[in-house]
Amino acid sequence: MKRTSFCAGWEFARDDGEFESVVVPHDAMLDNPRGPDAPAGSASGYYFGARYRYRKTFELSSQQVLGTLYLEFEGVYRNARIWVNGIELYAPPYGFVPFFVGIGHAVHPGNNVIEVEAGNAEQPDCRWYSGGGIYRPVWLWEGAREHIQPEGVRITTTSIDPPRVQIDVLAEGGLPIVSVLDSFGNLLAAGEGPSVELEVADAHLWSAEQPVLYRCHIDLLNEQAACTDDSRQTLIDVTHASDLAQLRSSRVVLDEAEVTFGIRTVEWSPQGLFVNGQETVLRGGCIHCDNGVIGAASFAESERRRVRLLKEAGFNAIRVAHNPAPTALLAACDKLGMYVIDEAWDMWFMRKNPHDYAQHFLDWCDHDLRRLAMRDYNHPSVIMYSIGNEVADPTTNEGVGIERSMVDLLHNLDPTRPVTCGFNLTMMVMERLGRRWYAQSETDASNNLVDEDSGSPRASLLFNLAAQATGTGMTRFATLPGTDKLISPGLDALDIAGYNYGSARYVTDARKHPERIIVGTETFQHEIVDNWNLVKRVPNLVGDFMWAAWDYLGEAGAGSWAYTPDEAGFSKPYPWLIAGSGALDILGQPNAAAALAGAAWDTLPGPSIQVRPVNIMRNKTYKATWRGSDALPSWSWRGMEGTLAEVEVYDGHAHSIRLELNQNVVGVSRVKKRLARFRVRYEPGTLSAVSLDEDGREIARSELVSAQGPLHIDLHPEKPVAPAGDVAYIPLSIVGTNHAVEANADEEISVKVEGGTLVGFGSARPTTLERFTSGHYSTYRGRALAVVYRDAPGVATLYAQGVTLAPVTATIWFA
């Protein structure tokens, strides 16, 4: 079937307000009010929920109406209802699962009207910032009565030596002709029939290191196959591509489809995880659903950018926590080379919030898993499914039974990938010991929230607060006597057991359960050195996923270091907005956590200098459990001359580090657990780190430079040309004449766009009353980011001006 974008022409209204034009994907929650009395509190970033209404008029021809029509919604948050010409159509309640809607019976030639209603007015309904509305793309699928079904092509690698693929086509009538092509369009293999196995001669295998992709093109022809049963196939001699062209020209083409795929296998055993027969360890990080300054809106360029920057930081795997990934994210992982654990939910039938998805789970869980597996099947980047996160349900017999049925269902839908689940072992133990962390039903859901009279917290909030109080030692609760017996039924129902904050059990469980395969689905990022040593040492431990790889909205302040007593603790007060837990901030800038990971993984090109914010060094620091350091790569702190600065240098190879300031030696420090520390009085200039081997010889060096001279605004689009109908990213920074970013001269910047639409503008400032949609935002440590959309080829111009800084412009070309 033909798929075209259905994102243009939408109007939007919040609650009972007036309709206005919007760009879809559209995060409706981003413009909701924020306030200290928001029911979800810091979890939502102090956003209130609302009801969201969308409508669109679209035109169809008589021929289109006579054919087959579907709408594909990649994500609508939440409890969507859809009407076409007043006729209500099917929609699932889950806000993160993609779904199709057949509209053929509801449309007519000429103008048609679609209305979509969704909402998250009932709060709290999620443990993080969820976004709202039609926040992922919408597509129109159209075809004849005889057609290839959407997601009707499944490609399975059956052999890598020689490379062979099984191609199954689900079509309504007609004869499928299958062609495999390389990226240049060269024909590599072909066959006919609904199920064919083809050898792709001299094919390259897909992996994160070499993400080689191929295209499978399907022509659905009107003439029936010469064979009378589906098991028979006629292989076409691809050495004569002209024969294939003649075959196509001799018959009417009823429909076409094309799928991008990679040739790769995944195998798992207590000896490890193997991609294409090669042992693979996962240098992983967890990410949430939002894209920073544009909220949860998922544009293709937003997802490509996120994957690109994570890969540049050394990650080779991401866990999409805790919901199905955006389709564009999977496409980016396929193209750029990134392994994915795609996760289904954050809860099962036990509630974590009074209005969360647990109320629908038992009725819809099979549907959601089917949608997950159907959508993900042809994406080589997806190497594992996760059926949940920090669920205590498997502490009951009912929960273990449901878990096993879900694993079995995924095995039936897709036997090529293992199934995991991120179990928080401490939570499971406490649940079994009688501390009811989760609600069992709708009637007692509210009783398991934070009680206003006693102040007693519930669910994972209790774990978070306990972890904040006791630090990473909280993971040792998972080693209490009797724990193994309590948690093993749930862990052993999985192909690969996912441990959240359970690193203290790795060695013990590897010995006690040699048949168990383990992955660290969620770990503290500053424990990466110890955890990675365990990954290398324990054969059945296949990887580590830190929390978090990329920062996110909501869970406000969970990973942010604070500098005043009233901001200490896990949940920061209003107007905190950002979690502060990412190895990369919401703009995509790496910090000390990324440097430590790179040193542990041996992906750093040399020493990485990170400096604790010099402008707060006189204040007391209140650390956060989900961040090991507040340092960032900057030696530009105007007005801080003479202040004692703390410098951290990360290195994966050096025996020691020599630190130099303006060519004067500050000192030499041993590297311990990939880190050397220094204290030095701040003065502007050049700060250099020299890596030394055991004999004191230089093996690498790097430097940070202070901004010099008058400051100005710097605007540089990340790409010279952006695709029309997508977004462009334009970083903004306050720099000196030497183009170094100044971290201590922040001010409010105003931006506007001509020839396009400003989708979002803001910075990584963790606490603020400013709005990403207003066009006015203060930089944070010298940086901000603008995101611009244009629906057609042409030029958009971005204007930026500070309070004291002169205006500048940037031109963005869309093609």
mmCIF file of N, CA and C in Angstrom, residues 408-459:
data_model
loop_
_atom_site.group_PDB
_atom_site.id
_atom_site.type_symbol
_atom_site.label_atom_id
_atom_site.label_comp_id
_atom_site.label_asym_id
_atom_site.label_seq_id
_atom_site.Cartn_x
_atom_site.Cartn_y
_atom_site.Cartn_z
ATOM 1 N N ASP A 408 5.522 -16.350 26.248
ATOM 2 C CA ASP A 408 5.113 -17.323 25.236
ATOM 3 C C ASP A 408 4.519 -16.625 24.011
ATOM 4 N N LEU A 409 3.712 -15.603 24.244
ATOM 5 C CA LEU A 409 3.105 -14.882 23.130
ATOM 6 C C LEU A 409 4.185 -14.244 22.256
ATOM 7 N N LEU A 410 5.154 -13.597 22.884
ATOM 8 C CA LEU A 410 6.222 -12.974 22.096
ATOM 9 C C LEU A 410 7.048 -14.022 21.369
ATOM 10 N N HIS A 411 7.281 -15.170 21.972
ATOM 11 C CA HIS A 411 7.997 -16.247 21.279
ATOM 12 C C HIS A 411 7.228 -16.704 20.045
ATOM 13 N N ASN A 412 5.907 -16.767 20.153
ATOM 14 C CA ASN A 412 5.094 -17.165 19.001
ATOM 15 C C ASN A 412 5.095 -16.090 17.917
ATOM 16 N N LEU A 413 5.041 -14.843 18.336
ATOM 17 C CA LEU A 413 5.035 -13.750 17.376
ATOM 18 C C LEU A 413 6.394 -13.544 16.732
ATOM 19 N N ASP A 414 7.448 -13.781 17.511
ATOM 20 C CA ASP A 414 8.799 -13.499 17.040
ATOM 21 C C ASP A 414 9.786 -14.388 17.787
ATOM 22 N N PRO A 415 10.090 -15.549 17.243
ATOM 23 C CA PRO A 415 11.023 -16.458 17.934
ATOM 24 C C PRO A 415 12.492 -16.058 17.782
ATOM 25 N N THR A 416 12.764 -14.956 17.089
ATOM 26 C CA THR A 416 14.160 -14.586 16.801
ATOM 27 C C THR A 416 14.778 -13.689 17.863
ATOM 28 N N ARG A 417 13.989 -13.226 18.824
ATOM 29 C CA ARG A 417 14.511 -12.281 19.812
ATOM 30 C C ARG A 417 14.205 -12.767 21.229
ATOM 31 N N PRO A 418 15.125 -12.516 22.173
ATOM 32 C CA PRO A 418 14.859 -12.873 23.564
ATOM 33 C C PRO A 418 13.948 -11.857 24.239
ATOM 34 N N VAL A 419 13.388 -12.275 25.368
ATOM 35 C CA VAL A 419 12.490 -11.431 26.159
ATOM 36 C C VAL A 419 13.121 -11.198 27.520
ATOM 37 N N THR A 420 13.092 -9.950 27.956
ATOM 38 C CA THR A 420 13.578 -9.593 29.285
ATOM 39 C C THR A 420 12.533 -8.751 29.988
ATOM 40 N N CYS A 421 12.845 -8.317 31.200
ATOM 41 C CA CYS A 421 12.010 -7.395 31.965
ATOM 42 C C CYS A 421 12.909 -6.760 33.015
ATOM 43 N N GLY A 422 12.772 -5.468 33.230
ATOM 44 C CA GLY A 422 13.606 -4.782 34.203
ATOM 45 C C GLY A 422 13.049 -4.922 35.606
ATOM 46 N N PHE A 423 13.493 -5.948 36.326
ATOM 47 C CA PHE A 423 13.008 -6.191 37.683
ATOM 48 C C PHE A 423 13.863 -5.439 38.700
ATOM 49 N N ASN A 424 13.207 -4.642 39.530
ATOM 50 C CA ASN A 424 13.885 -4.030 40.665
ATOM 51 C C ASN A 424 13.830 -5.035 41.807
ATOM 52 N N LEU A 425 14.943 -5.682 42.061
ATOM 53 C CA LEU A 425 14.960 -6.801 42.998
ATOM 54 C C LEU A 425 14.621 -6.362 44.411
ATOM 55 N N THR A 426 15.079 -5.175 44.800
ATOM 56 C CA THR A 426 14.766 -4.668 46.146
ATOM 57 C C THR A 426 13.267 -4.475 46.314
ATOM 58 N N MET A 427 12.632 -3.881 45.295
ATOM 59 C CA MET A 427 11.180 -3.691 45.376
ATOM 60 C C MET A 427 10.450 -5.019 45.502
ATOM 61 N N MET A 428 10.898 -6.005 44.728
ATOM 62 C CA MET A 428 10.223 -7.301 44.760
ATOM 63 C C MET A 428 10.350 -7.944 46.134
ATOM 64 N N VAL A 429 11.532 -7.839 46.712
ATOM 65 C CA VAL A 429 11.741 -8.416 48.037
ATOM 66 C C VAL A 429 10.836 -7.743 49.060
ATOM 67 N N MET A 430 10.803 -6.410 49.060
ATOM 68 C CA MET A 430 9.987 -5.695 50.028
ATOM 69 C C MET A 430 8.506 -6.008 49.842
ATOM 70 N N GLU A 431 8.078 -6.172 48.597
ATOM 71 C CA GLU A 431 6.680 -6.524 48.352
ATOM 72 C C GLU A 431 6.354 -7.885 48.955
ATOM 73 N N ARG A 432 7.233 -8.855 48.756
ATOM 74 C CA ARG A 432 6.994 -10.191 49.279
ATOM 75 C C ARG A 432 7.085 -10.243 50.805
ATOM 76 N N LEU A 433 7.839 -9.302 51.377
ATOM 77 C CA LEU A 433 7.963 -9.272 52.836
ATOM 78 C C LEU A 433 6.819 -8.522 53.499
ATOM 79 N N GLY A 434 5.845 -8.088 52.686
ATOM 80 C CA GLY A 434 4.643 -7.494 53.253
ATOM 81 C C GLY A 434 4.519 -6.005 53.114
ATOM 82 N N ARG A 435 5.545 -5.343 52.573
ATOM 83 C CA ARG A 435 5.442 -3.896 52.370
ATOM 84 C C ARG A 435 4.783 -3.665 51.025
ATOM 85 N N ARG A 436 3.517 -3.279 51.036
ATOM 86 C CA ARG A 436 2.760 -3.177 49.789
ATOM 87 C C ARG A 436 3.159 -1.908 49.059
ATOM 88 N N TRP A 437 4.034 -2.090 48.114
ATOM 89 C CA TRP A 437 4.536 -0.951 47.340
ATOM 90 C C TRP A 437 3.540 -0.539 46.259
ATOM 91 N N TYR A 438 2.721 -1.502 45.841
ATOM 92 C CA TYR A 438 1.834 -1.247 44.720
ATOM 93 C C TYR A 438 0.391 -1.548 45.088
ATOM 94 N N ALA A 439 -0.515 -0.860 44.429
ATOM 95 C CA ALA A 439 -1.934 -1.117 44.642
ATOM 96 C C ALA A 439 -2.355 -2.356 43.865
ATOM 97 N N GLN A 440 -3.332 -3.076 44.398
ATOM 98 C CA GLN A 440 -3.777 -4.310 43.763
ATOM 99 C C GLN A 440 -4.998 -4.091 42.869
ATOM 100 N N SER A 441 -5.771 -3.064 43.131
ATOM 101 C CA SER A 441 -6.999 -2.864 42.372
ATOM 102 C C SER A 441 -7.345 -1.380 42.369
ATOM 103 N N GLU A 442 -8.373 -1.042 41.626
ATOM 104 C CA GLU A 442 -8.770 0.362 41.529
ATOM 105 C C GLU A 442 -9.232 0.903 42.873
ATOM 106 N N THR A 443 -9.837 0.038 43.680
ATOM 107 C CA THR A 443 -10.395 0.525 44.940
ATOM 108 C C THR A 443 -9.315 0.921 45.937
ATOM 109 N N ASP A 444 -8.159 0.261 45.888
ATOM 110 C CA ASP A 444 -7.123 0.631 46.846
ATOM 111 C C ASP A 444 -5.968 1.366 46.190
ATOM 112 N N ALA A 445 -6.133 1.793 44.925
ATOM 113 C CA ALA A 445 -5.042 2.498 44.253
ATOM 114 C C ALA A 445 -4.674 3.769 44.991
ATOM 115 N N SER A 446 -5.690 4.540 45.360
ATOM 116 C CA SER A 446 -5.373 5.813 46.004
ATOM 117 C C SER A 446 -4.783 5.607 47.392
ATOM 118 N N ASN A 447 -5.077 4.477 48.020
ATOM 119 C CA ASN A 447 -4.536 4.225 49.352
ATOM 120 C C ASN A 447 -3.040 3.947 49.340
ATOM 121 N N ASN A 448 -2.520 3.600 48.177
ATOM 122 C CA ASN A 448 -1.098 3.306 48.093
ATOM 123 C C ASN A 448 -0.303 4.485 47.560
ATOM 124 N N LEU A 449 -0.916 5.640 47.470
ATOM 125 C CA LEU A 449 -0.188 6.850 47.103
ATOM 126 C C LEU A 449 0.420 7.453 48.361
ATOM 127 N N VAL A 450 1.077 8.568 48.198
ATOM 128 C CA VAL A 450 1.603 9.253 49.383
ATOM 129 C C VAL A 450 0.430 9.724 50.219
ATOM 130 N N ASP A 451 0.335 9.235 51.419
ATOM 131 C CA ASP A 451 -0.763 9.604 52.301
ATOM 132 C C ASP A 451 -0.550 11.019 52.831
ATOM 133 N N GLU A 452 -1.547 11.872 52.652
ATOM 134 C CA GLU A 452 -1.390 13.276 53.030
ATOM 135 C C GLU A 452 -1.238 13.457 54.536
ATOM 136 N N ASP A 453 -1.810 12.523 55.313
ATOM 137 C CA ASP A 453 -1.717 12.659 56.760
ATOM 138 C C ASP A 453 -0.387 12.138 57.298
ATOM 139 N N SER A 454 0.010 10.932 56.820
ATOM 140 C CA SER A 454 1.237 10.337 57.351
ATOM 141 C C SER A 454 2.464 10.694 56.532
ATOM 142 N N GLY A 455 2.242 11.151 55.296
ATOM 143 C CA GLY A 455 3.371 11.451 54.425
ATOM 144 C C GLY A 455 4.084 10.197 53.954
ATOM 145 N N SER A 456 3.425 9.029 54.046
ATOM 146 C CA SER A 456 4.080 7.775 53.672
ATOM 147 C C SER A 456 4.047 7.578 52.167
ATOM 148 N N PRO A 457 5.207 7.420 51.516
ATOM 149 C CA PRO A 457 5.238 7.255 50.070
ATOM 150 C C PRO A 457 4.968 5.820 49.656
ATOM 151 N N ARG A 458 4.674 5.614 48.371
ATOM 152 C CA ARG A 458 4.429 4.276 47.882
ATOM 153 C C ARG A 458 5.167 4.056 46.568
ATOM 154 N N ALA A 459 5.126 2.794 46.158
ATOM 155 C CA ALA A 459 5.649 2.368 44.866
ATOM 156 C C ALA A 459 7.109 2.737 44.704
#
